[in-house]
């Protein structure tokens, strides 16, 4: 999961304010092939913790959680409303990267894409890492 987040952060780095979220090409492909009402796993990235666009900062855990609470609240409210309607599921705040993981229908993804408080939307899928072999001489 962290590999996916890292890739997303690199893909979405340098984003500036605009009228809609940038959508990753693999998500666009998933949307084209989705069945009516199918829930697609996505990762939404929101504005980074202040100062992170110029490099990593140590804002502290509480400050990061407060930033995520502030910037994610409206999006989480929307997703929770869509979940009650059966159009979203498995909503989870990822405060450390100010991202939200969720499963959503194409309709909801399009609705999210039109928001100016979401920087990027990417497909969330498992990242397979190469097998690690212990170095010679280690237990």
Short mmCIF file of C-alpha atoms in Angstrom, two decimals:
data_model
loop_
_atom_site.label_atom_id
_atom_site.label_comp_id
_atom_site.label_asym_id
_atom_site.label_seq_id
_atom_site.Cartn_x
_atom_site.Cartn_y
_atom_site.Cartn_z
CA UNK A 1 0.00 0.00 0.00
CA UNK A 2 2.77 2.46 0.84
CA UNK A 3 4.29 1.83 -2.59
CA UNK A 4 1.03 2.83 -4.22
CA UNK A 5 0.87 5.94 -2.06
CA UNK A 6 4.47 6.80 -2.88
CA UNK A 7 3.80 6.40 -6.59
CA UNK A 8 0.70 8.53 -6.30
CA UNK A 9 2.53 11.24 -4.42
CA UNK A 10 5.27 11.33 -7.05
CA UNK A 11 2.68 11.29 -9.86
CA UNK A 12 0.69 14.09 -8.20
CA UNK A 13 3.60 16.21 -7.01
CA UNK A 14 3.73 19.73 -8.27
CA UNK A 15 -0.05 20.00 -8.56
CA UNK A 16 -1.42 23.48 -8.30
CA UNK A 17 -4.90 24.78 -7.71
CA UNK A 18 -7.31 24.00 -10.54
CA UNK A 19 -10.98 23.33 -11.19
CA UNK A 20 -10.82 19.53 -10.95
CA UNK A 21 -8.73 16.65 -9.64
CA UNK A 22 -6.17 15.01 -11.89
CA UNK A 23 -7.11 11.42 -12.64
CA UNK A 24 -4.47 8.71 -13.09
CA UNK A 25 -4.56 6.98 -16.50
CA UNK A 26 -5.09 3.51 -14.99
CA UNK A 27 -8.19 4.78 -13.17
CA UNK A 28 -9.57 6.20 -16.39
CA UNK A 29 -9.10 2.75 -17.93
CA UNK A 30 -10.88 1.08 -14.98
CA UNK A 31 -13.78 3.51 -15.29
CA UNK A 32 -14.23 2.70 -18.99
CA UNK A 33 -14.43 -1.02 -18.20
CA UNK A 34 -16.58 -0.76 -15.06
CA UNK A 35 -20.01 -2.31 -14.84
CA UNK A 36 -22.97 -0.19 -13.72
CA UNK A 37 -22.74 0.29 -9.95
CA UNK A 38 -19.33 -1.41 -9.66
CA UNK A 39 -17.24 -0.11 -6.78
CA UNK A 40 -13.72 0.83 -7.87
CA UNK A 41 -10.97 1.18 -5.23
CA UNK A 42 -9.44 4.68 -5.32
CA UNK A 43 -6.98 6.86 -3.44
CA UNK A 44 -7.77 10.58 -3.21
CA UNK A 45 -4.94 12.97 -2.35
CA UNK A 46 -5.68 16.28 -0.72
CA UNK A 47 -3.42 19.28 -0.10
CA UNK A 48 -0.18 18.33 1.66
CA UNK A 49 0.69 19.40 5.16
CA UNK A 50 1.85 23.05 5.05
CA UNK A 51 5.49 23.34 4.07
CA UNK A 52 5.76 19.87 2.53
CA UNK A 53 5.75 21.20 -1.02
CA UNK A 54 9.23 22.56 -0.29
CA UNK A 55 10.40 19.29 1.32
CA UNK A 56 9.59 17.08 4.28
CA UNK A 57 8.71 18.80 7.52
CA UNK A 58 8.25 17.61 11.07
CA UNK A 59 4.87 19.07 11.89
CA UNK A 60 4.14 16.52 14.61
CA UNK A 61 1.50 13.85 14.71
CA UNK A 62 -1.24 16.00 16.23
CA UNK A 63 -0.68 18.82 13.74
CA UNK A 64 -0.87 16.36 10.83
CA UNK A 65 -4.04 14.77 12.18
CA UNK A 66 -5.63 18.19 12.65
CA UNK A 67 -4.65 19.21 9.10
CA UNK A 68 -6.17 15.99 7.72
CA UNK A 69 -9.34 16.47 9.79
CA UNK A 70 -9.70 20.02 8.47
CA UNK A 71 -8.98 19.29 4.81
CA UNK A 72 -10.73 15.89 4.56
CA UNK A 73 -13.99 16.62 6.42
CA UNK A 74 -16.09 17.74 3.43
CA UNK A 75 -14.86 14.87 1.24
CA UNK A 76 -15.45 12.30 4.00
CA UNK A 77 -18.97 13.70 4.55
CA UNK A 78 -19.71 13.33 0.84
CA UNK A 79 -18.33 9.78 0.72
CA UNK A 80 -20.27 8.78 3.84
CA UNK A 81 -23.49 10.12 2.27
CA UNK A 82 -22.78 8.14 -0.91
CA UNK A 83 -22.04 5.07 1.19
CA UNK A 84 -25.53 5.30 2.73
CA UNK A 85 -26.88 5.31 -0.85
CA UNK A 86 -24.81 2.23 -1.78
CA UNK A 87 -22.43 4.11 -4.09
CA UNK A 88 -19.30 4.01 -1.87
CA UNK A 89 -17.72 1.69 0.69
CA UNK A 90 -14.57 1.01 2.71
CA UNK A 91 -13.82 4.70 3.36
CA UNK A 92 -10.61 5.29 5.27
CA UNK A 93 -8.69 8.43 6.14
CA UNK A 94 -4.94 8.15 5.60
CA UNK A 95 -3.96 11.20 7.65
CA UNK A 96 -0.20 10.77 7.43
CA UNK A 97 -0.27 11.47 3.66
CA UNK A 98 -3.53 13.44 3.74
CA UNK A 99 -5.20 10.91 1.49
CA UNK A 100 -8.47 9.02 1.56
CA UNK A 101 -8.93 5.42 0.44
CA UNK A 102 -12.40 4.36 -0.67
CA UNK A 103 -14.32 2.19 -3.07
CA UNK A 104 -16.68 4.23 -5.24
CA UNK A 105 -18.89 3.98 -8.30
CA UNK A 106 -18.04 5.80 -11.52
CA UNK A 107 -20.71 8.40 -10.70
CA UNK A 108 -19.08 9.18 -7.35
CA UNK A 109 -15.58 9.24 -8.85
CA UNK A 110 -16.76 11.80 -11.42
CA UNK A 111 -18.34 13.81 -8.61
CA UNK A 112 -15.05 13.71 -6.68
CA UNK A 113 -13.11 14.69 -9.79
CA UNK A 114 -15.07 17.94 -10.04
CA UNK A 115 -14.00 19.04 -6.55
CA UNK A 116 -11.21 21.59 -6.18
CA UNK A 117 -10.14 20.28 -2.75
CA UNK A 118 -8.92 16.95 -4.21
CA UNK A 119 -5.57 17.07 -6.00
CA UNK A 120 -5.42 13.59 -7.54
CA UNK A 121 -7.50 10.45 -7.87
CA UNK A 122 -5.78 7.16 -8.60
CA UNK A 123 -6.78 3.54 -8.66
CA UNK A 124 -5.89 1.77 -5.43
CA UNK A 125 -4.54 -1.67 -6.05
CA UNK A 126 -2.05 -4.03 -4.48
CA UNK A 127 1.55 -3.34 -5.21
CA UNK A 128 3.63 -6.46 -5.61
CA UNK A 129 7.14 -6.05 -4.32
CA UNK A 130 10.02 -8.23 -5.45
CA UNK A 131 10.91 -11.04 -3.11
CA UNK A 132 13.56 -10.01 -0.61
CA UNK A 133 16.34 -12.48 0.00
CA UNK A 134 18.37 -12.31 3.19
CA UNK A 135 21.97 -11.29 2.75
CA UNK A 136 24.46 -14.07 3.10
CA UNK A 137 25.44 -14.63 6.72
CA UNK A 138 22.25 -13.17 8.26
CA UNK A 139 19.91 -15.40 10.29
#
